[in-house]
């Protein structure tokens, strides 16, 4: 029971991946939680671009992992190239015995808004443009000074979580020193939109003559990393990179090998989603299952259409699962969309026309017909 002295049981400062996941986990344990962040919106600049199996396993109980996977690009393999641009090693990445066996490529910003949406669905909104500037601890709890557009105010909480990143204000206010030091190398990172005919699924690592360079596949783009040599681009400062600098470094590394630059995989990948390991029906969420012969047929924009249609009418209690390969052969002759009720029964099925994906308008029409009368606009938490 929350004492009226407190504004919340736990205040989380920082809505990056650590703060958001902490909030989700505490909510699942019925803890009264608030989360603030000094940014007006989530970061749009490229940051982490991959999610690993263990992270997804840890987020799965909170109903967010299947949605993350539905939006992500599975990474099929990592290819290593030598100084001549010859392939020297190929490492398949689907060997982990996990419900989420593939490494998934997904921009950190996308993952953050999906977790934030999940929080919102459970009644907690990130309080944006709200900066923690000071704190005082006493025997009962903590009084935190915050600054926002509304001015300066105090938030009282029993516990405070400092999830405000590498330069954490909370850490400094608690007088905790950062142990260690920065690496001397300067990295430059950028997201490059490229023209291609399929969906990219490979990571490339190039051991060039004077530095390594890496690309990760994204939806319609690649994430590019390389190290700047000493004295190179002296005007480049920590923070958002100049796009011209990113392109210049891309051409200086992968661009020097025409066979590697803006490269398209030879064959489409038909991976296997391990249906039998996946607990699809959890008694709380509705599940949208899209069965497809291979992942390359599905673009993020299509998933987004499905997600938006379902989020509105199913009160955000919705998970999206891509059933690739095995499941396709198991149950459908064409790409098929199922809506599965929280109790595990199929409520709706829509087969695709030849050569197409299931029509999202048919899903919307069915949702409207069945849920228009029951749409709730208040909290969706059970
Ligand atoms: C260019 C780049 C590339 C990266 N690539 C990778 C990668 O490939 N793989 C990988 O694993 N990691 C990568 N990272 C690191 C990854 O982004 C961080 O590890 C991750 O963001 C840390 O998460 P966090 O939640 O601890 O902190 P953050 O994501 O930094 O979030 C902290 C939040 O707190 C807010 N905040 C700060 N101070 C206050 C305050 N006083 N009051 C309120 N809010 C505050 C900030 O605005 C921010 O939103 C990369 C980082 C960068 C910059």
Short mmCIF file of N, CA and C and ligand atoms in Angstrom, two decimals, residues 13-19 36-39 42-43 46-49 108 112 130-132 163-166 169 189 225, ligand 1:
data_model
loop_
_atom_site.label_atom_id
_atom_site.label_comp_id
_atom_site.label_asym_id
_atom_site.label_seq_id
_atom_site.Cartn_x
_atom_site.Cartn_y
_atom_site.Cartn_z
N UNK A 13 14.62 7.41 -12.92
CA UNK A 13 15.13 8.55 -13.68
C UNK A 13 15.84 8.01 -14.91
N UNK A 14 15.28 8.31 -16.10
CA UNK A 14 15.87 7.84 -17.35
C UNK A 14 15.01 6.78 -18.01
N UNK A 15 14.58 7.08 -19.25
CA UNK A 15 13.73 6.13 -19.99
C UNK A 15 14.48 5.54 -21.18
N UNK A 16 15.73 5.18 -20.95
CA UNK A 16 16.47 4.38 -21.93
C UNK A 16 16.07 2.93 -21.74
N UNK A 17 16.78 2.00 -22.39
CA UNK A 17 16.39 0.58 -22.26
C UNK A 17 16.40 0.09 -20.82
N UNK A 18 17.35 0.57 -20.01
CA UNK A 18 17.43 0.08 -18.62
C UNK A 18 16.24 0.58 -17.80
N UNK A 19 15.93 1.87 -17.91
CA UNK A 19 14.82 2.43 -17.14
C UNK A 19 13.48 1.85 -17.56
N UNK A 36 10.66 9.18 -15.40
CA UNK A 36 10.84 10.50 -16.01
C UNK A 36 12.06 10.48 -16.93
N UNK A 37 12.06 11.38 -17.91
CA UNK A 37 13.22 11.50 -18.79
C UNK A 37 13.34 12.95 -19.24
N UNK A 38 14.58 13.41 -19.37
CA UNK A 38 14.76 14.82 -19.73
C UNK A 38 14.54 15.10 -21.22
N UNK A 39 14.49 14.02 -22.06
CA UNK A 39 14.30 14.23 -23.50
C UNK A 39 12.81 14.45 -23.81
N UNK A 42 12.00 9.99 -27.63
CA UNK A 42 13.10 9.04 -27.55
C UNK A 42 14.19 9.38 -28.58
N UNK A 43 15.39 8.87 -28.33
CA UNK A 43 16.54 9.13 -29.21
C UNK A 43 16.24 8.66 -30.63
N UNK A 46 21.24 6.73 -34.33
CA UNK A 46 21.58 5.31 -34.24
C UNK A 46 22.37 5.02 -32.96
N UNK A 47 21.97 3.98 -32.28
CA UNK A 47 22.71 3.54 -31.10
C UNK A 47 22.83 2.02 -31.21
N UNK A 48 22.49 1.26 -30.17
CA UNK A 48 22.58 -0.19 -30.28
C UNK A 48 21.64 -0.68 -31.38
N UNK A 49 22.07 -1.69 -32.12
CA UNK A 49 21.25 -2.11 -33.27
C UNK A 49 20.90 -3.60 -33.23
N UNK A 108 17.80 0.69 -31.47
CA UNK A 108 17.47 0.90 -30.06
C UNK A 108 16.24 1.78 -29.88
N UNK A 112 12.88 0.92 -27.82
CA UNK A 112 12.45 1.76 -26.70
C UNK A 112 10.98 2.16 -26.83
N UNK A 130 11.41 16.08 -18.39
CA UNK A 130 11.42 16.23 -16.93
C UNK A 130 12.79 15.78 -16.42
N UNK A 131 13.54 16.71 -15.89
CA UNK A 131 14.94 16.44 -15.55
C UNK A 131 15.14 16.38 -14.04
N UNK A 132 15.81 15.34 -13.58
CA UNK A 132 16.18 15.26 -12.16
C UNK A 132 17.41 16.13 -11.95
N UNK A 163 18.64 5.46 -13.78
CA UNK A 163 18.86 4.77 -15.07
C UNK A 163 19.12 5.85 -16.11
N UNK A 164 19.88 6.86 -15.70
CA UNK A 164 20.05 8.03 -16.56
C UNK A 164 21.38 8.04 -17.30
N UNK A 165 21.84 6.84 -17.66
CA UNK A 165 22.92 6.73 -18.64
C UNK A 165 24.32 6.92 -18.09
N UNK A 166 25.25 6.96 -19.04
CA UNK A 166 26.67 6.94 -18.68
C UNK A 166 27.10 8.17 -17.87
N UNK A 169 23.27 11.81 -13.70
CA UNK A 169 23.14 12.84 -12.66
C UNK A 169 22.92 12.19 -11.30
N UNK A 189 29.50 6.14 -36.46
CA UNK A 189 28.37 5.23 -36.66
C UNK A 189 27.31 5.94 -37.49
N UNK A 225 29.60 0.93 -38.89
CA UNK A 225 30.51 1.35 -37.83
C UNK A 225 31.95 1.28 -38.36
C1 LIG B 1 26.50 5.66 -31.18
C2 LIG B 1 26.20 4.55 -30.19
C3 LIG B 1 26.19 3.24 -30.63
C4 LIG B 1 25.94 2.21 -29.74
N1 LIG B 1 25.95 0.93 -30.18
C5 LIG B 1 25.69 -0.07 -29.34
C6 LIG B 1 25.63 -1.43 -29.77
O1 LIG B 1 25.80 -1.72 -30.94
N2 LIG B 1 25.35 -2.40 -28.87
C7 LIG B 1 25.11 -2.10 -27.55
O2 LIG B 1 24.83 -3.02 -26.77
N3 LIG B 1 25.15 -0.83 -27.10
C8 LIG B 1 25.44 0.16 -27.96
N4 LIG B 1 25.46 1.44 -27.51
C9 LIG B 1 25.30 1.67 -26.08
C10 LIG B 1 23.82 1.71 -25.71
O3 LIG B 1 23.19 2.72 -26.45
C11 LIG B 1 23.78 2.00 -24.19
O4 LIG B 1 24.43 0.95 -23.53
C12 LIG B 1 22.35 2.09 -23.70
O5 LIG B 1 21.67 3.17 -24.27
C13 LIG B 1 22.37 2.29 -22.19
O6 LIG B 1 21.03 2.30 -21.77
P1 LIG B 1 20.59 3.10 -20.46
O7 LIG B 1 19.13 2.91 -20.32
O8 LIG B 1 21.48 2.70 -19.33
O9 LIG B 1 20.97 4.63 -20.75
P2 LIG B 1 20.53 5.60 -21.91
O10 LIG B 1 20.07 4.89 -23.12
O11 LIG B 1 21.66 6.58 -22.06
O12 LIG B 1 19.25 6.33 -21.31
C14 LIG B 1 19.36 7.24 -20.25
C15 LIG B 1 18.19 8.21 -20.36
O13 LIG B 1 18.22 9.05 -19.22
C16 LIG B 1 17.96 10.39 -19.64
N5 LIG B 1 18.56 11.28 -18.65
C17 LIG B 1 19.86 11.58 -18.47
N6 LIG B 1 20.00 12.40 -17.45
C18 LIG B 1 18.76 12.64 -16.95
C19 LIG B 1 18.26 13.42 -15.86
N7 LIG B 1 19.08 14.12 -15.04
N8 LIG B 1 16.92 13.47 -15.63
C20 LIG B 1 16.07 12.75 -16.43
N9 LIG B 1 16.50 11.99 -17.46
C21 LIG B 1 17.83 11.93 -17.71
C22 LIG B 1 18.59 10.49 -21.02
O14 LIG B 1 18.03 11.51 -21.82
C23 LIG B 1 18.28 9.12 -21.58
O15 LIG B 1 17.03 9.10 -22.27
C24 LIG B 1 25.71 2.51 -28.38
C25 LIG B 1 25.69 3.83 -27.94
C26 LIG B 1 25.92 4.85 -28.84
C27 LIG B 1 25.90 6.28 -28.34
#
